mmCIF file of C-alpha atoms in Angstrom:
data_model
loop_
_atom_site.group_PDB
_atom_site.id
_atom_site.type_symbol
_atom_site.label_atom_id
_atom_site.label_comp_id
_atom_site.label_asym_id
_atom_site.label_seq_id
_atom_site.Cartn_x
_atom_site.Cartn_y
_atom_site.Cartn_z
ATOM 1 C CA UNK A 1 20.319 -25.199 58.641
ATOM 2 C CA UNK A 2 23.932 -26.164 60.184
ATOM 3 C CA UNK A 3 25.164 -27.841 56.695
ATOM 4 C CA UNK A 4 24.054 -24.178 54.973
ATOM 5 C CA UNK A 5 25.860 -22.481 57.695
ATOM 6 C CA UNK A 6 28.908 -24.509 57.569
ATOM 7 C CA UNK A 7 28.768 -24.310 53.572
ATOM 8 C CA UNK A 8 29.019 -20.760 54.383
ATOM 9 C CA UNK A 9 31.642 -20.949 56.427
ATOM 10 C CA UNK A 10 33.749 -22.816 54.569
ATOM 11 C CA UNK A 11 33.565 -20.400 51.682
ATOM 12 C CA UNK A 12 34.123 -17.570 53.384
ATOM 13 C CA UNK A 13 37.353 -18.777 54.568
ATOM 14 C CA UNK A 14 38.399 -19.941 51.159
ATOM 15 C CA UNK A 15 37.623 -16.014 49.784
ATOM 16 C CA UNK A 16 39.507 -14.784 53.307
ATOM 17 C CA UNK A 17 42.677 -17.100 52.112
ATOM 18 C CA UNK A 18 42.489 -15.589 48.260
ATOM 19 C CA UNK A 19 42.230 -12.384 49.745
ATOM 20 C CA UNK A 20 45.705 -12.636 51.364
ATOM 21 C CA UNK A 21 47.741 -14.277 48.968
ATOM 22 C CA UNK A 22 46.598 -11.672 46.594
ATOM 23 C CA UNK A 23 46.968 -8.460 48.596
ATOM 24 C CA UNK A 24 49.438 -6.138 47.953
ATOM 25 C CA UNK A 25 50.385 -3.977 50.396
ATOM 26 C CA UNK A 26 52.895 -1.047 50.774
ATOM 27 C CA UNK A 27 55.804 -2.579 52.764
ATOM 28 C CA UNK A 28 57.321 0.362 55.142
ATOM 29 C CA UNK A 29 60.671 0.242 56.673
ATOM 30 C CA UNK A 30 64.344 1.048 56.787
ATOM 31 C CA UNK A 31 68.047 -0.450 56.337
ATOM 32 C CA UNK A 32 70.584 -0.286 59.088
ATOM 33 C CA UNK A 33 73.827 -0.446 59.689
ATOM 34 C CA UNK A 34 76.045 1.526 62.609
ATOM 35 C CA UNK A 35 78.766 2.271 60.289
ATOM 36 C CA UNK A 36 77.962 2.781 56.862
ATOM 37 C CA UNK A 37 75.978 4.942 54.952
ATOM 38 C CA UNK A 38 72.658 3.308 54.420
ATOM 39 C CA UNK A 39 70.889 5.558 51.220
ATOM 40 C CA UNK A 40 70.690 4.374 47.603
ATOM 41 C CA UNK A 41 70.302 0.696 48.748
ATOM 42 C CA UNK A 42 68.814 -0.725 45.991
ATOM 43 C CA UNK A 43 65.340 -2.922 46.768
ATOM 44 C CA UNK A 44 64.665 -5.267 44.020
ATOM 45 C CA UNK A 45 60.802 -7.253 44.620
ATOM 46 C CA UNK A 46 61.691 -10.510 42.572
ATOM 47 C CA UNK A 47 58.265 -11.699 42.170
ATOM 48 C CA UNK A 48 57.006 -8.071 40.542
ATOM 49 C CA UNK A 49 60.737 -6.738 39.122
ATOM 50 C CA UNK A 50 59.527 -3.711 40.732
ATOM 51 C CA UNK A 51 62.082 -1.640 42.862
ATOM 52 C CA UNK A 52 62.579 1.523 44.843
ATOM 53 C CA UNK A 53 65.824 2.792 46.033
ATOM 54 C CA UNK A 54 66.485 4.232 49.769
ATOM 55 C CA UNK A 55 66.561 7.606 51.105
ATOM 56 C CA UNK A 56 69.268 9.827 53.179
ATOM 57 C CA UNK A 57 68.130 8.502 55.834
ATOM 58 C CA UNK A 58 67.899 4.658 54.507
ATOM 59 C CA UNK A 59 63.853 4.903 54.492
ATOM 60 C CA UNK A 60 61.998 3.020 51.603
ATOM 61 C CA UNK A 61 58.539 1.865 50.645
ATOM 62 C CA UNK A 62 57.397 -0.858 47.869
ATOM 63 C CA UNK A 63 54.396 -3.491 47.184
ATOM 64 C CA UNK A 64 54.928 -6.500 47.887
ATOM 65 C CA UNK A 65 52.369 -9.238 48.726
ATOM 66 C CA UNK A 66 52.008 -12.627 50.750
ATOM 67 C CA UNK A 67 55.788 -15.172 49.948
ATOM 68 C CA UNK A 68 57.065 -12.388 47.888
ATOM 69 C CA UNK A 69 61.176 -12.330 47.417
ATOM 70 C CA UNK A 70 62.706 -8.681 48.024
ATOM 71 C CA UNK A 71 66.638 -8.597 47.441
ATOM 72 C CA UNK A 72 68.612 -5.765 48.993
ATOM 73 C CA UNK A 73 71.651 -4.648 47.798
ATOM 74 C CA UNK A 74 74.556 -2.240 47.791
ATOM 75 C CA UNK A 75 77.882 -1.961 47.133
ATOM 76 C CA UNK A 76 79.164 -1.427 50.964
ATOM 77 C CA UNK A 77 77.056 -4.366 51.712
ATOM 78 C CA UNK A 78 76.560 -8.131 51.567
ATOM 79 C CA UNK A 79 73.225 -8.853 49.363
ATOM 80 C CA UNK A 80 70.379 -9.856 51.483
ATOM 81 C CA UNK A 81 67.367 -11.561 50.533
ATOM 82 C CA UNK A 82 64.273 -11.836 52.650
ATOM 83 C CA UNK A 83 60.623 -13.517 52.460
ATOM 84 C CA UNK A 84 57.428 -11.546 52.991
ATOM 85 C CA UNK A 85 55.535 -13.327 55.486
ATOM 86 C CA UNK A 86 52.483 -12.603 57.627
ATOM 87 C CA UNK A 87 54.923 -11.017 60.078
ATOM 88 C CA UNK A 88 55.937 -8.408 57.809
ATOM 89 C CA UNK A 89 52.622 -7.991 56.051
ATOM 90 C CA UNK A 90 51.207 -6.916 59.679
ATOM 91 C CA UNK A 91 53.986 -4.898 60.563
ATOM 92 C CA UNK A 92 53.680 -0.808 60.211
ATOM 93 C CA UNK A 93 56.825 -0.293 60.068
ATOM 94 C CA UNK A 94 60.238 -3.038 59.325
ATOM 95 C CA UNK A 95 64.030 -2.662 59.985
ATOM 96 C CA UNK A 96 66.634 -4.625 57.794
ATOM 97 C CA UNK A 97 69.596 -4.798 59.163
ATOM 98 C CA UNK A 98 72.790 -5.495 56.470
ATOM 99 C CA UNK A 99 76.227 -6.588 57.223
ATOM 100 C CA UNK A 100 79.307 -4.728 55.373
ATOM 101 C CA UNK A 101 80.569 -6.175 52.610
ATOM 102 C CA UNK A 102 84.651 -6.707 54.025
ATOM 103 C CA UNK A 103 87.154 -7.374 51.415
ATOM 104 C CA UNK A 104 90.166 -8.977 53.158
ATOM 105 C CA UNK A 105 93.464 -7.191 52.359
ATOM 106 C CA UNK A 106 96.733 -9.019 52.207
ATOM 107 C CA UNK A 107 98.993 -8.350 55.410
ATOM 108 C CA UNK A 108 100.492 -4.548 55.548
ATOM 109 C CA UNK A 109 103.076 -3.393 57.603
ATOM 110 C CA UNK A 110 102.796 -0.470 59.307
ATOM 111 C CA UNK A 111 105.822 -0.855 62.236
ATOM 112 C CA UNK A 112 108.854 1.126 60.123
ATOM 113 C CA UNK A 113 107.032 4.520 61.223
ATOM 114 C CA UNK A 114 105.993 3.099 64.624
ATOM 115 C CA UNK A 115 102.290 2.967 63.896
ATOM 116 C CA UNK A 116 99.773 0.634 65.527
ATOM 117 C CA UNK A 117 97.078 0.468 62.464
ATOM 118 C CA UNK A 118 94.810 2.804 64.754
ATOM 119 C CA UNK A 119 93.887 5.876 63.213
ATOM 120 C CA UNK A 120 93.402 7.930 66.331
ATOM 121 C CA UNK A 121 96.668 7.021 67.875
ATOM 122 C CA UNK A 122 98.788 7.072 64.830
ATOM 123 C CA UNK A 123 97.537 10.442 63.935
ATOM 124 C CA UNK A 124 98.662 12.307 67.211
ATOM 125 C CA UNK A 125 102.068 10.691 66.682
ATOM 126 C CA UNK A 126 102.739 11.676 63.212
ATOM 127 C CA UNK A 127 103.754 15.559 62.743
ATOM 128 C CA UNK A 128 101.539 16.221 59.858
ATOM 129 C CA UNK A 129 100.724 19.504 58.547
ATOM 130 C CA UNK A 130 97.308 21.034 56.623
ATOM 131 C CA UNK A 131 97.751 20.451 53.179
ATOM 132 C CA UNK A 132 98.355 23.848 51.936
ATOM 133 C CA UNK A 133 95.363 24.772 48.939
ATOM 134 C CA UNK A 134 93.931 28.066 47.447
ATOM 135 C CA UNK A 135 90.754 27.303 49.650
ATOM 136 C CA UNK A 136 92.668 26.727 53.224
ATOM 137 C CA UNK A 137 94.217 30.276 52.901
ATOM 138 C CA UNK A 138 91.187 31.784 51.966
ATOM 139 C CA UNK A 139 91.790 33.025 48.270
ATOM 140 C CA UNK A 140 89.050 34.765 46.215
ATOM 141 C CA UNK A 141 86.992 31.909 44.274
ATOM 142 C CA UNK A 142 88.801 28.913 45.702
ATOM 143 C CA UNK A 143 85.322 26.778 45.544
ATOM 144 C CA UNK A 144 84.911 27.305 41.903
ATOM 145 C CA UNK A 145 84.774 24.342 39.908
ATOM 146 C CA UNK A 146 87.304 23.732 37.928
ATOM 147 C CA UNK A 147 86.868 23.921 34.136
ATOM 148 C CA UNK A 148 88.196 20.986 31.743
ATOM 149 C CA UNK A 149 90.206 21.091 28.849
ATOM 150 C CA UNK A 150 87.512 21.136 26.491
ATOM 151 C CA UNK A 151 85.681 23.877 28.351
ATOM 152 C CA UNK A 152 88.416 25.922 28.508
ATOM 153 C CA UNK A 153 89.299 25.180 24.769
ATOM 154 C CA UNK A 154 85.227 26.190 24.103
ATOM 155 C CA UNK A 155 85.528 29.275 26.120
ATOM 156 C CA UNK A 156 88.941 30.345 24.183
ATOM 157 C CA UNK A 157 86.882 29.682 20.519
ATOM 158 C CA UNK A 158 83.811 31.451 21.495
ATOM 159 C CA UNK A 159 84.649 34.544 23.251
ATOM 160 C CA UNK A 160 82.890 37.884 23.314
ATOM 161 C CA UNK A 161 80.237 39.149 21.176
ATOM 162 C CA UNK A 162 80.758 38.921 16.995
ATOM 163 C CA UNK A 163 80.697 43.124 17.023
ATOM 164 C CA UNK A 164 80.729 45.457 19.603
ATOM 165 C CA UNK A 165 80.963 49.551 20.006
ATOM 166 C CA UNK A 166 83.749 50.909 21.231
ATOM 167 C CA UNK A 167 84.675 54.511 22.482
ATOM 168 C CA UNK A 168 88.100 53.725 23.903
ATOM 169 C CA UNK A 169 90.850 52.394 22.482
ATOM 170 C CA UNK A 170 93.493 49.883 23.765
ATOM 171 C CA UNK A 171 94.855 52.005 26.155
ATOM 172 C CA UNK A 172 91.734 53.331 27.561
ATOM 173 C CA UNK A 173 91.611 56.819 26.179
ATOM 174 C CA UNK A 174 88.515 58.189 24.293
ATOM 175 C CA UNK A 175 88.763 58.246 20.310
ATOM 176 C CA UNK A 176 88.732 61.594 19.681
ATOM 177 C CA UNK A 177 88.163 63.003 16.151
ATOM 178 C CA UNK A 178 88.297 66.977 16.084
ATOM 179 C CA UNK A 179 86.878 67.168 19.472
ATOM 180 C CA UNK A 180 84.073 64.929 19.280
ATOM 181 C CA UNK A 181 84.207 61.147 20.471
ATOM 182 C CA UNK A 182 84.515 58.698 17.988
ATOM 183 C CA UNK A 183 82.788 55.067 17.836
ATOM 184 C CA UNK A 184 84.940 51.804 16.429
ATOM 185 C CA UNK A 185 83.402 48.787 15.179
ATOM 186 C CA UNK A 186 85.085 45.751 16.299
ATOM 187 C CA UNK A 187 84.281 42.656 14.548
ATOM 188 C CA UNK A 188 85.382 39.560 16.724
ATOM 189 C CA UNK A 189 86.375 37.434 13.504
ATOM 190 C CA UNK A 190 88.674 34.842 15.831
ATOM 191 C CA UNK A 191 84.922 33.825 17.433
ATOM 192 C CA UNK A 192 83.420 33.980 13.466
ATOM 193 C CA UNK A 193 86.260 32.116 12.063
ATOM 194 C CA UNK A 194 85.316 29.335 14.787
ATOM 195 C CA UNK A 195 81.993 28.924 13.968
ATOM 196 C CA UNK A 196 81.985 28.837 10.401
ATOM 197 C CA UNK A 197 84.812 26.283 10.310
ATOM 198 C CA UNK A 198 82.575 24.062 12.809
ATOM 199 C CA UNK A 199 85.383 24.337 15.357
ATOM 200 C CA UNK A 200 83.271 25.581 18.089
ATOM 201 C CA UNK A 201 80.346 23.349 17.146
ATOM 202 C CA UNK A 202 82.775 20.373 17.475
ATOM 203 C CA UNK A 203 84.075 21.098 20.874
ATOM 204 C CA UNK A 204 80.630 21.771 22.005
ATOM 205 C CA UNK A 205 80.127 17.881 21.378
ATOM 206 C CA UNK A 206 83.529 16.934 22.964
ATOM 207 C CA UNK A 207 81.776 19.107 26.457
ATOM 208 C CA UNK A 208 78.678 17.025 26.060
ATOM 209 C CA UNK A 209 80.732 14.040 25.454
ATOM 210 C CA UNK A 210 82.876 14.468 28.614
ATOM 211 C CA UNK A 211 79.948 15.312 30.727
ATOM 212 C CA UNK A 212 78.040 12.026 29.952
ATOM 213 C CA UNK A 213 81.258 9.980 30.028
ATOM 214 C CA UNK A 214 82.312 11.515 34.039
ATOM 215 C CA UNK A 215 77.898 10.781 34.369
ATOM 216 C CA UNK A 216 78.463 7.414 33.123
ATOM 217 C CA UNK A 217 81.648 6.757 35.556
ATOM 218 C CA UNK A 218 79.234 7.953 38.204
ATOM 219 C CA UNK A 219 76.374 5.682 37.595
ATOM 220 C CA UNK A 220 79.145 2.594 38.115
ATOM 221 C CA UNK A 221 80.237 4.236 41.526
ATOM 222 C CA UNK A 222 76.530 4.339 42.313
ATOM 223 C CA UNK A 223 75.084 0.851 41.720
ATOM 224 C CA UNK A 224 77.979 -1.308 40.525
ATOM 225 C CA UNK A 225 78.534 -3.371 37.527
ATOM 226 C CA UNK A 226 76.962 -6.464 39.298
ATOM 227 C CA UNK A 227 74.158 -4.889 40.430
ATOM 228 C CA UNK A 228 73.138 -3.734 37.526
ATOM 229 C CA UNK A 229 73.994 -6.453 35.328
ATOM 230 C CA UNK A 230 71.967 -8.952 38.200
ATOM 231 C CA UNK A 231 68.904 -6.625 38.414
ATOM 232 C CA UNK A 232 68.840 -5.579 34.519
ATOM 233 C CA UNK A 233 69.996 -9.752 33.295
ATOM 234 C CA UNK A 234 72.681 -8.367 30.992
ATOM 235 C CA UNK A 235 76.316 -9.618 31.457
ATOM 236 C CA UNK A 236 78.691 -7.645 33.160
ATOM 237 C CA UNK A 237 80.614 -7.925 30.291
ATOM 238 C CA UNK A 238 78.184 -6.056 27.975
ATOM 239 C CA UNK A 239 77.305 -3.470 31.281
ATOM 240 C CA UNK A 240 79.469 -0.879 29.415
ATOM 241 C CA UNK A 241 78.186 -1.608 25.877
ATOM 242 C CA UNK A 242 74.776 -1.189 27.831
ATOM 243 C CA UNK A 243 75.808 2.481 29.324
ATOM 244 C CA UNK A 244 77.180 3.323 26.061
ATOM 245 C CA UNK A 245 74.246 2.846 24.277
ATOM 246 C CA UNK A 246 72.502 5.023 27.173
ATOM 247 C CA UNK A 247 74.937 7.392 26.723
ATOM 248 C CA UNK A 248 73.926 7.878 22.445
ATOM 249 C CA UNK A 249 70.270 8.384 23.906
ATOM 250 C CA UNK A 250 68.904 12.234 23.616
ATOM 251 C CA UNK A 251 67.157 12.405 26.691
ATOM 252 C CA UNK A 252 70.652 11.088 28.446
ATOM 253 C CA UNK A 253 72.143 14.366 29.558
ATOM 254 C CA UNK A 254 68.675 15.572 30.995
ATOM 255 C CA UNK A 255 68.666 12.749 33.299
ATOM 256 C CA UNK A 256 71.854 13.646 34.661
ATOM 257 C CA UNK A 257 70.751 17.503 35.274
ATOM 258 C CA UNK A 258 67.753 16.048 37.341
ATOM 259 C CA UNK A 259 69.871 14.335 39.921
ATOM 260 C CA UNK A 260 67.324 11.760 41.333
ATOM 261 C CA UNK A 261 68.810 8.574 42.025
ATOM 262 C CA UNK A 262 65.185 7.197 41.718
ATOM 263 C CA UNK A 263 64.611 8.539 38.770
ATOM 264 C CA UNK A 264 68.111 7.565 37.461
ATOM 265 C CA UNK A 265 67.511 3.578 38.406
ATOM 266 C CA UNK A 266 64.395 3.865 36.731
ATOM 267 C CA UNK A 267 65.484 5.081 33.309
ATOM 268 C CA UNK A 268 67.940 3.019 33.284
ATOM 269 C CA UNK A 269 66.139 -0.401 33.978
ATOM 270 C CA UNK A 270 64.048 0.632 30.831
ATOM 271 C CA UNK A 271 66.732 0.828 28.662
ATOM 272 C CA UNK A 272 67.819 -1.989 29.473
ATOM 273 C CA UNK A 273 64.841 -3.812 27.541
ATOM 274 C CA UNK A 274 65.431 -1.687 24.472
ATOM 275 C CA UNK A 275 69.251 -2.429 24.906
ATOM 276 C CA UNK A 276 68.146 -6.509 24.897
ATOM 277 C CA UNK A 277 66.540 -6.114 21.153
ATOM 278 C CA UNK A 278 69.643 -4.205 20.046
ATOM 279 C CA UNK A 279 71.838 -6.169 17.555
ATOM 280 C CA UNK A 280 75.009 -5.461 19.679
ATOM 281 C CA UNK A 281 73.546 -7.338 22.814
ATOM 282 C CA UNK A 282 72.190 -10.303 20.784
ATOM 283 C CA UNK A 283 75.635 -10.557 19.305
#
């Protein structure tokens, strides 16, 4: 009876030791740092290539299991790479802590105005005014955005409706024809003109073009070249081939309109396979 028991045992613990190194579990936790702004840190798992990005308040979950590698990383920050262990499989809730990424500047002078380097003492000696704008004196639409050349250039070709009724001519009196009130026809041919030549069609392109080009210059500010090019294995040097080809994609623009940086990471790291069988990246 003790050798069954101890056969039992034995296998029991063997199934117990399986059990953990295959687990996965939902790792809780947040990055830190006292300075810097701690949301979209990326969180790469190595082991899985699966990856979540933080929150506002630098909150995150993702699976990971028993000896897995999960890389953190952010522009503001040094990378960090960190080992699941037991410890962090049992914890409820961890707290990464990341060090800023410093780039050492060459010596500046600052003595010819008497400064010190110290932005709260140098600012009470220097007499510096408000910057004078149409929003600091309080002018009428001073927080509208303003519209770029090829907007404006759209808006100028596509004016107004193609007809419309009129009972007042330029001057604002009434058309008057032997006392009764008279109705013109105006045919806006400048807006016809435009679209039949495919002028207006073609600026509408050069908008769309401008909006995914300031989208694309916002995805760089957002995760870096190196981060993608580390997390996605493409080359920095073909990173902008990469968001070009993103760029000729339909369902580009869309992404931009939902604003999820989640979501954003996401569709990108898939394109990035597609952009691997493309004749561009193999060259």
């Amino acid at each position: 009876m003790p050798k069954y028991i101890f056969i039992l045992i034995a296998i029991s613990l063997t199934s117990f030791y399986g059990y953990g190194q295959d687990n996965t579990v939902i790792l809780k936790g947040t990055v830190s740092n006292a300075k810097n702004d701690v949301s979209n840190v990326l969180i790469v798992n190595l082991n899985t290539q699966q990856s979540t990005i933080t929150d506002t308040f630098g909150l995150f979950s993702i699976e990971v299991r028993l000896k897995d590698s999960l890389r953190i990383s952010a522009v503001q920050y040094l990378p960090k790479e960190i080992i699941i262990n037991e410890s962090y499989l049992n914890s409820s809730f961890v707290t990464i802590h990341l060090i800023e990424n410093i780039i050492d500047l060459k010596e500046v002078t600052v003595t010819p105005y008497n400064l010190t380097g110290e932005l709260d003492r140098d600012i009470d000696r220097l007499d510096v005014k408000p910057t004078i704008t149409s929003y600091t004196l309080g002018l009428q639409n001073a927080d509208v955005t303003k519209m770029t050349q090829s907007e404006r250039l759209l808006q100028e070709a596509d004016r107004g409706k193609y007809v419309s009724l009129q009972t007042m001519d330029e001057y604002g009196k009434l058309n008057e024809i032997l006392s009764y009130v008279g109705i013109t026809v105006k045919i806006n041919t400048h807006k016809i003109m435009n679209r039949v030549s495919g002028r207006t069609k073609s600026l509408e392109e050069m908008v769309e073009r401008d909006e995914k080009k300031q989208f694309e210059k916002e995805i760089i500010d957002k995760f870096s070249k190196q981060i993608m090019s580390v997390n996605f294995k493409i080359p920095v040097s073909n990173i902008e081939g990469f968001l070009t080809y993103c760029l000729s994609q339909p369902d580009f623009i869309e992404l931009k309109n939902a604003g999820n940086t989640i979501e954003i990471w996401e569709y990108l790291k898939g394109k990035s396979i597609d952009y691997k069988t493309t004749e561009e990246f193999e060259n």
